[in-house]
Coordinates of C-alpha atoms and ligand atoms in Angstrom, one line a residue:
X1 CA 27.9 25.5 5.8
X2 CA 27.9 28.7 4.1
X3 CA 28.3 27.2 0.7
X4 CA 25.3 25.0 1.3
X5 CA 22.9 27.7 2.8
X6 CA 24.2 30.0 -0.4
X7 CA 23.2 26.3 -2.7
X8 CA 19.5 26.2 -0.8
X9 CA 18.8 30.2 -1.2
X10 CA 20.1 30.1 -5.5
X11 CA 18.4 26.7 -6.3
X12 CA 15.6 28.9 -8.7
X13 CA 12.0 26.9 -9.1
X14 CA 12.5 24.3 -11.6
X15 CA 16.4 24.3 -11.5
X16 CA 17.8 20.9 -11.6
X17 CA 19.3 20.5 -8.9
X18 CA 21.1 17.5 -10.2
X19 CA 22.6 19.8 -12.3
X20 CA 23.9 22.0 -9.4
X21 CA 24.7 18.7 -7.3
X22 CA 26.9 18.2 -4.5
X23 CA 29.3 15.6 -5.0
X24 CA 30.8 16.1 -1.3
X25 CA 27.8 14.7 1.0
X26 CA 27.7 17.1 4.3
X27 CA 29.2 14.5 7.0
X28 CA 27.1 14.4 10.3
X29 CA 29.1 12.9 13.2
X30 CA 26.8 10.4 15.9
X31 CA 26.8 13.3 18.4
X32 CA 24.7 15.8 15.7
X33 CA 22.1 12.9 15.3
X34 CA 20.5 10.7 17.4
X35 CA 20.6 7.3 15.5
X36 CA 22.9 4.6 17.0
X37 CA 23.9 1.3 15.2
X38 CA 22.2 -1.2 17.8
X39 CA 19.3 0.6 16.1
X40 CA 19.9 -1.1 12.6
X41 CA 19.3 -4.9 12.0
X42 CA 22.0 -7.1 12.7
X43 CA 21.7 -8.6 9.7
X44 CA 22.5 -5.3 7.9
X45 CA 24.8 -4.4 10.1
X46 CA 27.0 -7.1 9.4
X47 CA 26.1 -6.6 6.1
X48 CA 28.1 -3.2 5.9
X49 CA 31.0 -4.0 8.3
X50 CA 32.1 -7.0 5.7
X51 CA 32.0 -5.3 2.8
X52 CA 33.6 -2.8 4.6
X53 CA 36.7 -4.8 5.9
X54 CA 36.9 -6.2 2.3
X55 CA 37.3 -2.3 1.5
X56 CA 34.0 -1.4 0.1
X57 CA 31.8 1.2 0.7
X58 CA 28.6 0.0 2.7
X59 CA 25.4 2.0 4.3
X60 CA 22.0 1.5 5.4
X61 CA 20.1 4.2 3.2
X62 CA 16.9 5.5 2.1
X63 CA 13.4 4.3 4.5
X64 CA 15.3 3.0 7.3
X65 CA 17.4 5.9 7.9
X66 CA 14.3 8.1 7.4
X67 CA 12.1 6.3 9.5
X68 CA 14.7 6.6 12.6
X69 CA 15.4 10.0 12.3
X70 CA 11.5 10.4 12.3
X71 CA 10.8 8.0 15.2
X72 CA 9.3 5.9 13.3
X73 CA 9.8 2.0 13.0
X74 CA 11.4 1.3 9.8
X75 CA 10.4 -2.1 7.7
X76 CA 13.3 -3.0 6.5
X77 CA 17.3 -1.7 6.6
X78 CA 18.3 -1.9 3.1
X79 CA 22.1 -1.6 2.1
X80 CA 23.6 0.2 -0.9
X81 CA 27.6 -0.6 -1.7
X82 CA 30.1 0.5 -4.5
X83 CA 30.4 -3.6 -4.8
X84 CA 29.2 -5.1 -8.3
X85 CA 26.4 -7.6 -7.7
X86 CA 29.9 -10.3 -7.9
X87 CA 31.3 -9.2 -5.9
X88 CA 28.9 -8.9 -2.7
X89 CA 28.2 -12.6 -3.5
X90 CA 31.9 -13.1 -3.5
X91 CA 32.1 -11.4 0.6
X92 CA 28.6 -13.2 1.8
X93 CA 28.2 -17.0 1.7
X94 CA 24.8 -17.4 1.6
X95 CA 23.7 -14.8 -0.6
X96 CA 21.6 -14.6 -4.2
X97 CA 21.1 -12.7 -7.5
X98 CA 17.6 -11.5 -7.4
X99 CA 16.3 -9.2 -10.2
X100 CA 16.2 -9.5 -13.8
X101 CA 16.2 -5.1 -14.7
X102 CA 18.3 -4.4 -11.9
X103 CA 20.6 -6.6 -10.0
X104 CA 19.9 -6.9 -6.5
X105 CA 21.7 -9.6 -4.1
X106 CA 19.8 -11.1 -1.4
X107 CA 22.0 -12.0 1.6
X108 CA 20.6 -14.2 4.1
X109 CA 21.9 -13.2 8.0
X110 CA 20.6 -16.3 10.4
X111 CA 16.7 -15.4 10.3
X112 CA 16.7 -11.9 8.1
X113 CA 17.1 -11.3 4.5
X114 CA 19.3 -8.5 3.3
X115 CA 18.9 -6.3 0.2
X116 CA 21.6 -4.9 -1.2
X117 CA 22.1 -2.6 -3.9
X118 CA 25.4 -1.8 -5.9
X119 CA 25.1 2.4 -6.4
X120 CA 23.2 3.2 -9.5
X121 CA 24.1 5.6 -12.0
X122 CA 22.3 8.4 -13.2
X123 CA 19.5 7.9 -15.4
X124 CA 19.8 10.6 -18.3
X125 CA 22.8 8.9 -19.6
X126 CA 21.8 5.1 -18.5
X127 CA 18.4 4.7 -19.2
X128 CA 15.8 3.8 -22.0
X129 CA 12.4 5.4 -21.7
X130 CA 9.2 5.2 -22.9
X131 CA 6.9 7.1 -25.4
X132 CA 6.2 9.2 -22.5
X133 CA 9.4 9.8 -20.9
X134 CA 8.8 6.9 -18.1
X135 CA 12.3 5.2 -17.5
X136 CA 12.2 1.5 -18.7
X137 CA 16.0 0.3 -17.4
X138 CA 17.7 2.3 -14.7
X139 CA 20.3 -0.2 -14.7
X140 CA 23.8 1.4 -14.6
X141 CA 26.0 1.3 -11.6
X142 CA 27.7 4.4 -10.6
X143 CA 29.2 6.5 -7.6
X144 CA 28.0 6.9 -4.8
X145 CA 27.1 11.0 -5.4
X146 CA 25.1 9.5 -8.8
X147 CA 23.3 7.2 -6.4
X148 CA 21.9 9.8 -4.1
X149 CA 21.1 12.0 -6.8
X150 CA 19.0 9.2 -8.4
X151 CA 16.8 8.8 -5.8
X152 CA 13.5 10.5 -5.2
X153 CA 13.2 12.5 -2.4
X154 CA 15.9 14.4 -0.6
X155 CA 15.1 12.6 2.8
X156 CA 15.3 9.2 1.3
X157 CA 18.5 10.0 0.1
X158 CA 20.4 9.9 3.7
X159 CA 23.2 7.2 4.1
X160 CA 23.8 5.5 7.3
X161 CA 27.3 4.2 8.3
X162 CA 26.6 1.4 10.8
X163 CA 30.5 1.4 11.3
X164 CA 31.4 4.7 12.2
X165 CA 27.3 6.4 13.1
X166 CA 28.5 9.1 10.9
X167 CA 25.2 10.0 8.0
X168 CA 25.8 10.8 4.7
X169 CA 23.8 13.4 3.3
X170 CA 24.2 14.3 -0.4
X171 CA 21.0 16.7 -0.6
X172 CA 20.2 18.2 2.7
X173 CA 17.6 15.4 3.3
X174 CA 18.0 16.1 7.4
X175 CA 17.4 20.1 7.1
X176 CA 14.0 18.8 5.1
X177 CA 13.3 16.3 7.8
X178 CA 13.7 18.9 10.3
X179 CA 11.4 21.5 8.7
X180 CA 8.7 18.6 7.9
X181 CA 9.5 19.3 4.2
X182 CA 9.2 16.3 1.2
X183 CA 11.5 18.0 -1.3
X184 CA 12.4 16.2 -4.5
X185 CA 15.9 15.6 -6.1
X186 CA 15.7 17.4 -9.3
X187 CA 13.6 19.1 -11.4
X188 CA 10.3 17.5 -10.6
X189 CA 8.4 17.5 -13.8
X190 CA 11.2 15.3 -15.1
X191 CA 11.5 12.9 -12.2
X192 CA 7.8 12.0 -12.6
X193 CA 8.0 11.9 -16.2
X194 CA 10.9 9.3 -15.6
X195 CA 8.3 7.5 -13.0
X196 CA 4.9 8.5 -12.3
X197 CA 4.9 6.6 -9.1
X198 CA 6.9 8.9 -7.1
X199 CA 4.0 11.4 -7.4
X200 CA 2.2 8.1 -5.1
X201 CA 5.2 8.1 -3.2
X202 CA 5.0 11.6 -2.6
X203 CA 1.6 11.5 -1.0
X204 CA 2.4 8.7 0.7
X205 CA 5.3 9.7 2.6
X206 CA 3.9 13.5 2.9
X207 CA 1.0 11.9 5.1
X208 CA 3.0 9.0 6.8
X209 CA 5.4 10.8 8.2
X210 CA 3.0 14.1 8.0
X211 CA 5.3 16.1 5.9
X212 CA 4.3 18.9 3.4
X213 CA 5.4 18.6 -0.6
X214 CA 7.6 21.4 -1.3
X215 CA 5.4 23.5 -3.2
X216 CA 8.2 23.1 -6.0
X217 CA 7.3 19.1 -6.2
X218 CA 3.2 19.6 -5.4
X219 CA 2.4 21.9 -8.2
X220 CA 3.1 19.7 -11.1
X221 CA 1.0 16.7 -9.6
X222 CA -2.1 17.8 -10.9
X223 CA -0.9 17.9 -14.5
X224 CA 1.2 15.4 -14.5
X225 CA -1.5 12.7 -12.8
X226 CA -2.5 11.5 -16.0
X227 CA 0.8 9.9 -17.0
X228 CA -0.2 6.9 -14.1
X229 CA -1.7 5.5 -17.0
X230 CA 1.4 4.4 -18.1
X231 CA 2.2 2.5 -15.2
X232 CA 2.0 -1.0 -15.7
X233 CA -0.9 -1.9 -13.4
X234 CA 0.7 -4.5 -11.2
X235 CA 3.4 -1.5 -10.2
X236 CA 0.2 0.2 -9.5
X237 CA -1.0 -2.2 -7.3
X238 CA 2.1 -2.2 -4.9
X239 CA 2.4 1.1 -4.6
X240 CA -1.7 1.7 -3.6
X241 CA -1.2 -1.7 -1.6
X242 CA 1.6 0.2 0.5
X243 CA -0.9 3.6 1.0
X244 CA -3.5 1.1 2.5
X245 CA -1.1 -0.9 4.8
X246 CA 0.8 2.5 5.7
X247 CA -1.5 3.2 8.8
X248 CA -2.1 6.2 7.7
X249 CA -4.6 5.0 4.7
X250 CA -7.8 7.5 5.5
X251 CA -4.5 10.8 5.4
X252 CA -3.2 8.8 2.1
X253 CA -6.9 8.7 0.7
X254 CA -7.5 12.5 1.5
X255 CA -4.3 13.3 -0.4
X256 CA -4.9 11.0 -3.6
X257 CA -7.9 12.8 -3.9
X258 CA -7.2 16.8 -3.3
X259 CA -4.0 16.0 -5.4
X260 CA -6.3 14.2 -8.1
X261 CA -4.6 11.2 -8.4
X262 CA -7.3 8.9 -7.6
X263 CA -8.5 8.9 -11.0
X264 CA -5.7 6.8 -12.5
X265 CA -5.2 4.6 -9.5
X266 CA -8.6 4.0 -7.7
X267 CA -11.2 5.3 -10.2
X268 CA -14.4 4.0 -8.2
X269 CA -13.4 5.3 -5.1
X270 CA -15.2 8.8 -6.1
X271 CA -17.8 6.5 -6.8
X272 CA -18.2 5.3 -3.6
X273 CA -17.4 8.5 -2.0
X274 CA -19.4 10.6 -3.9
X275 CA -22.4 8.9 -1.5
X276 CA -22.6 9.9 2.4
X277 CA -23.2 5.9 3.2
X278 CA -20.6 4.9 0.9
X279 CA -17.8 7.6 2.2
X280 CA -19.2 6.6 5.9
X281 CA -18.1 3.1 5.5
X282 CA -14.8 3.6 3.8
X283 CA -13.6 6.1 6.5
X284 CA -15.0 4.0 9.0
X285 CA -13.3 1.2 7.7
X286 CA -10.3 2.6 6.8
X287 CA -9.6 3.9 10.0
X288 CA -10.5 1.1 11.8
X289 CA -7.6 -0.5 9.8
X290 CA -5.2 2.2 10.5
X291 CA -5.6 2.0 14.7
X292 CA -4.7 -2.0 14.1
X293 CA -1.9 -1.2 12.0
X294 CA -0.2 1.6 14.4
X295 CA -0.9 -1.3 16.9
X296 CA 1.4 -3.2 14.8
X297 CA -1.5 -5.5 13.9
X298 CA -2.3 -7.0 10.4
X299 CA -4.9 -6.5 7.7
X300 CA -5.3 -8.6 4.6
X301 CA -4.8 -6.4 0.8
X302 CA -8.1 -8.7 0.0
X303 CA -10.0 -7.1 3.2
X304 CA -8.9 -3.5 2.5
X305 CA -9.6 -3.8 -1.3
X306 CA -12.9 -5.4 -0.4
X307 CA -13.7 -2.5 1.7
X308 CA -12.6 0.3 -1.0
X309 CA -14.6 -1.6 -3.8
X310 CA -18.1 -2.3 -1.6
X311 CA -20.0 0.1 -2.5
X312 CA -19.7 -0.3 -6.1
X313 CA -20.5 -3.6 -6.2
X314 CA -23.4 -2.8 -3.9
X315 CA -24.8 -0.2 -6.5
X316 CA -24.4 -2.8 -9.5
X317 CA -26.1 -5.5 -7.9
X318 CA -29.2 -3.2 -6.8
X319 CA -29.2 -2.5 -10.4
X320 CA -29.2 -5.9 -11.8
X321 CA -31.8 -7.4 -9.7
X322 CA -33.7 -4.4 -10.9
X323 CA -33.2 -5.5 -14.5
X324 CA -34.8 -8.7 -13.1
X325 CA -31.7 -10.7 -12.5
X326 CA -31.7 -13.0 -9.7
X327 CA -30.0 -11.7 -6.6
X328 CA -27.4 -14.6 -6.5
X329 CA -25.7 -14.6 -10.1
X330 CA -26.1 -10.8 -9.9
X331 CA -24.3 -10.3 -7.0
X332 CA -21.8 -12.8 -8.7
X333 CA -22.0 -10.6 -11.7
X334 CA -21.6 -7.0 -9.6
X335 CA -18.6 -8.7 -8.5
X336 CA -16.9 -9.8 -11.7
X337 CA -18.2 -6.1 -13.5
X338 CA -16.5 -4.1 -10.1
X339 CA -12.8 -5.8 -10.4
X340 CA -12.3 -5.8 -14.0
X341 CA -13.5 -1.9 -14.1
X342 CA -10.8 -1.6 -11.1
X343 CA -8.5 -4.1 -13.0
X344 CA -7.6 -2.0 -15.5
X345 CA -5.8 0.7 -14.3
X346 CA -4.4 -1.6 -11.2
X347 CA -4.1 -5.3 -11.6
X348 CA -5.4 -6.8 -8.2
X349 CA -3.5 -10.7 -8.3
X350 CA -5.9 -13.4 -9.2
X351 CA -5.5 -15.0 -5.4
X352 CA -6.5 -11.5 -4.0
X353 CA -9.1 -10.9 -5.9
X354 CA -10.4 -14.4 -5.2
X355 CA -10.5 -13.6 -1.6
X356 CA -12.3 -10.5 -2.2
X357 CA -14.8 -12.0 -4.1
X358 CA -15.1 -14.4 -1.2
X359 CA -15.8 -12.2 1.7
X360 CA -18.2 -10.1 -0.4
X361 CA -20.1 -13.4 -1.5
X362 CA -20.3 -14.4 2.5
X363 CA -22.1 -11.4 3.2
X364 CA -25.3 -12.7 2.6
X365 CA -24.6 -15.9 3.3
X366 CA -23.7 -14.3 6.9
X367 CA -27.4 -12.7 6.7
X368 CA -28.9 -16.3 7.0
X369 CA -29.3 -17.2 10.5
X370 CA -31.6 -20.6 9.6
X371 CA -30.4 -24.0 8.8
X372 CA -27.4 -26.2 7.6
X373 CA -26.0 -23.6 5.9
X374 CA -25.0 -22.0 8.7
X375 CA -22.7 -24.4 10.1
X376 CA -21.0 -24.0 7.0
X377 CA -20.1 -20.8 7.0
X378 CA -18.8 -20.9 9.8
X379 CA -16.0 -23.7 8.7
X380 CA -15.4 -21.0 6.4
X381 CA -12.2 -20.6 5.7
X382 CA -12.6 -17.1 5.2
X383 CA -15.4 -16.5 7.7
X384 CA -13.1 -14.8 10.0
X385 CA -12.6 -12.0 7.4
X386 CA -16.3 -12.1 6.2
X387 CA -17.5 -11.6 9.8
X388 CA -15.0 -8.7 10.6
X389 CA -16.7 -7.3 7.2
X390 CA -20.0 -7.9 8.3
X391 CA -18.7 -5.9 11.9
X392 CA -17.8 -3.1 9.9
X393 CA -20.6 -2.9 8.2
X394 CA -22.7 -2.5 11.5
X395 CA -20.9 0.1 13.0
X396 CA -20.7 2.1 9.7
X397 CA -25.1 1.7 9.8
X398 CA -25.1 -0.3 6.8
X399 CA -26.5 -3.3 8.9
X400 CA -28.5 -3.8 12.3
X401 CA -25.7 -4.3 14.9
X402 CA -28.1 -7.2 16.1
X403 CA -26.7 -9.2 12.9
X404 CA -23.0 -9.5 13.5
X405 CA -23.8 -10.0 17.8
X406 CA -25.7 -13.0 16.4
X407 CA -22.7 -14.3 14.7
X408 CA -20.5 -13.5 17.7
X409 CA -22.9 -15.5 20.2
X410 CA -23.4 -17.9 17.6
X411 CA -19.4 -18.6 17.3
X412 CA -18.9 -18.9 21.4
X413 CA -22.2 -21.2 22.1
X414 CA -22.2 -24.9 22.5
X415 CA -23.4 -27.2 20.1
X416 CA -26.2 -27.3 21.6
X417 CA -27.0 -23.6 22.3
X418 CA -26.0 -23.2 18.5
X419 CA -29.3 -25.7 17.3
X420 CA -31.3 -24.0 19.0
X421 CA -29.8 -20.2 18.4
X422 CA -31.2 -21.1 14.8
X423 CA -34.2 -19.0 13.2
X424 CA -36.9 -21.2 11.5
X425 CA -36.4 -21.7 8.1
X426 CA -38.7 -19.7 5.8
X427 CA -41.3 -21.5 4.1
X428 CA -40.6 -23.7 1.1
X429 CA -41.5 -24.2 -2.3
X430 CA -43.5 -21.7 -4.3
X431 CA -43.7 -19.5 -1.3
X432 CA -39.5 -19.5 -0.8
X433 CA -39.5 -18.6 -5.1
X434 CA -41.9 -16.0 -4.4
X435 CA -40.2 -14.6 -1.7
X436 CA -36.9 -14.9 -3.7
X437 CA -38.2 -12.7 -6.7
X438 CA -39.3 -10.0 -4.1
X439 CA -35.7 -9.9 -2.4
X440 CA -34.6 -8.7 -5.8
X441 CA -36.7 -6.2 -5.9
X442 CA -36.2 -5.1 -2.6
X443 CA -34.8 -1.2 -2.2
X444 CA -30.6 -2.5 -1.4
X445 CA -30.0 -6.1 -1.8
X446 CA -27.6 -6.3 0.8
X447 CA -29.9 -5.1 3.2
X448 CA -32.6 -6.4 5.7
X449 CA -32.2 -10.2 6.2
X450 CA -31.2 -13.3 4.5
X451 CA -34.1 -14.7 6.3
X452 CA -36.1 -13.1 4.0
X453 CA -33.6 -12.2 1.2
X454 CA -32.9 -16.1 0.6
X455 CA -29.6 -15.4 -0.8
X456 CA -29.0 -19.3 0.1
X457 CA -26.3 -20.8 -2.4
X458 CA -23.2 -21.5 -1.7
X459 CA -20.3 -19.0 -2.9
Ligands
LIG515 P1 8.9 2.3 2.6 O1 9.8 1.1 2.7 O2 8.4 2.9 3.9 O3 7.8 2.1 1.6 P2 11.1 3.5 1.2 O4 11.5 4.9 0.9 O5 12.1 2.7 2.0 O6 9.7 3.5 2.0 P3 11.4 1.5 -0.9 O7 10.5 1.2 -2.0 O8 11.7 0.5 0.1 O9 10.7 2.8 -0.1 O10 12.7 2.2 -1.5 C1 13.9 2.3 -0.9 C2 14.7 3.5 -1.4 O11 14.8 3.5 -2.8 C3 13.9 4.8 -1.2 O12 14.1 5.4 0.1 C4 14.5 5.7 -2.2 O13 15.8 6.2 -1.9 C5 14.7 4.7 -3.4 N1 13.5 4.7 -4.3 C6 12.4 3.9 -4.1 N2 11.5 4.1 -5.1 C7 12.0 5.1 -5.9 C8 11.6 5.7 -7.1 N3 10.5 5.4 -7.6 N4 12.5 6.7 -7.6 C9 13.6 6.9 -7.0 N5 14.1 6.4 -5.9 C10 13.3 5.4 -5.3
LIG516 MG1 11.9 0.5 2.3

């Protein structure tokens, strides 16, 4: 105990403490914590007791160890072992090599999927890097002290014995927890030269689990921010797709921003934010999204990227009808101009970004209350998400409320009801075109009706 309290106080700013590492993990019995096995999958736990009776090493580590000591529901239990990839096909039956850098098995338990891990080795001996330092192959196995020490953050770095409930803990990642402190393993400089993303990670789990960055591990981010360039954008993607789904989105958001990451990862969102209706709908939104996801509801990556990228596409298609575009193919053109600006730092996939386009394209469609056309919006198949859009919209003033209660009515009346909840068509021929060409000029083409603002074709 001494030792370690005497390892804490020495470890100088910037030390690597990979460098001072302790090979012997501290040991915490079941009585010292509160996490019991029933608490871990069964699938995982199974997991560990075969390898274990084959004698191998086996634990539950990193999120799901975390997130119980925390209180907090973990996603997954994933298992890390001394066993080669071989030989952990060799103990479970129905079990597959998944992985091209690094070899991961996939064991399937009845309904669940396992992940298992053989312990990695450390990277300054393993790996190739970059230009920039960024590791490009981290995929050497190693001992179970190399594998803790390769991991990011001291309390992702706990190992849990579903066998005997004791927790292994190589870098007092449960002294962190307890003080609420995201400390990293390492020198930090170097670990997010080796992998920019865990400056993302960072903030993440900082406001998930509301922790504060060791001051050590916060200080560099600034600097450091711009190497997120490097990322290949579909890692990019993931990692942001995680910050928006984490329930804590609007805290992750904050973060990105006051750490100055946002530029490299999200580089419209200041954009948008920078204007009080555009920050109003976001936060609106966002939060919105976070209450259904602590509910342990679901929102779609398309809705919450549709949400974060709105306002841009708003601005652009203003500024093309103004050009004298007309409002349809410009709003298709805002579209196309929005995600390839946001594509190139993170890739959003080609079916996302296809739903995206679609529940922005509905929103004027949703503005028509007069016709056939209505009808088929509402076979939709993404109406559902275009009308909780359209909600959100509303309550964030962007939209008179009446619009979206239409809609609602509209979707519970009868047949009948619904002929003859239907506005009269506006006028026809010249009068429609004329009408058209003053919708484009009109101050925010996404405002005021689609009665008036004929944005009539289909998507
Ligand atoms: P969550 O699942 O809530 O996103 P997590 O910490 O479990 O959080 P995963 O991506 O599932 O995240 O990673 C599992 C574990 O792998 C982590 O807990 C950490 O120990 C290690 N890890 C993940 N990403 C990195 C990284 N970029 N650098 C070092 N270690 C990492
Ligand atoms: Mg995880």
């Amino acid at each position: 105990m001494i030792r370690k309290i005497i390892h804490r106080i020495f470890r100088r700013p910037g030390q690597d403490a990979s460098a001072s590492r302790a090979v012997e993990p501290a040991v915490i019995p079941p009585e010292s914590h509160p996490i019991r096995r029933e608490q871990i999958s069964s699938g995982s736990r199974r997991v560990c007791e075969i390898l274990q009776e084959q004698g191998y090493k086996a634990y539950v580590v990193g999120g799901a160890v975390r997130d119980l000591l925390t209180g907090a529901t973990p996603k997954d239990f994933d298992v890390a072992t001394d066993a080669t990839p071989d030989e952990v096909r060799r103990c479970l039956k129905r079990s597959r090599l998944i992985g091209r850098r690094f070899q991961i098995v996939h064991a399937h338990m009845g309904r669940e999927t396992v992940e298992i891990t053989t312990f990695r080795g450390s990277e300054k001996h393993a790996a190739k890097t970059d230009a920039h330092g960024r590791l490009l192959r981290d995929n050497v196995f190693g001992n179970h002290a190399e594998d803790a020490a390769r991991r990011d953050f001291t309390i992702n770095a706990l190992y849990f014995d579903p066998v005997t409930e004791r927790i292994l803990d190589y870098h007092h990642g449960l002294a962190d927890l307890k003080q609420k402190t995201l400390r990293i393993i390492g020198d930090p400089k170097i670990r997010y030269r080796e992998d920019p993303v865990r400056m993302l990670r960072a903030v993440r789990l900082a406001a998930k689990l509301k922790l504060f960055i060791d001051p050590e591990a916060r200080r560099p981010i600034r600097e450091m921010a711009v190497l997120l360039e490097n990322v290949p954008p579909p890692r990019l993607f993931d990692e942001m797709l995680k910050m928006l789904t984490s329930g804590y989105a609007v805290e992750c958001l904050a973060a990105l921003r006051a750490e100055g990451l946002q530029h490299d990862t999200l580089p419209l969102l200041d954009v948008a934010l920078h204007d009080p209706q555009g920050e109003k709908f976001i936060l609106f939104a966002l939060s919105d999204t976070d209450k259904r996801i602590r509910q342990g509801k679901t929102s779609s990556p398309a809705f919450l990227f549709a949400v974060l990228l709105w306002r841009e596409v708003n601005v652009t298609w203003k500024r093309l009808c103004e050009d004298g575009e007309h409002p349809q193919p410009a709003l298709f053109q805002a579209m196309g101009e929005v995600l390839q600006t946001q594509g190139e730092k993170l890739a959003i996939t080609r079916r996302i970004a296809s739903d995206i386009k679609e529940i922005w394209a509905l929103q004027p469609r949703l503005e028509q209350r007069s016709g056939k056309r209505v009808y088929g919006v509402l076979e939709h198949p993404r109406f559902r998400a275009a009308y909780d859009f359209l909600l959100l919209r509303a309550e964030a003033g962007e939209i008179a409320q009446e619009l979206p209660d239409w809609w609602l009515a509209f979707q519970e009346a009868h047949p009948q009801q619904r002929a003859d909840m239907l506005l009269p068509a506006p006028g026809s021929g010249k009068k429609r075109r004329r009408r058209r060409r003053k919708a484009g000029n009109s101050e925010h083409p996404a405002e005021g009706h689609a009665e008036e603002t004929a944005f009539a074709g289909d998507a």
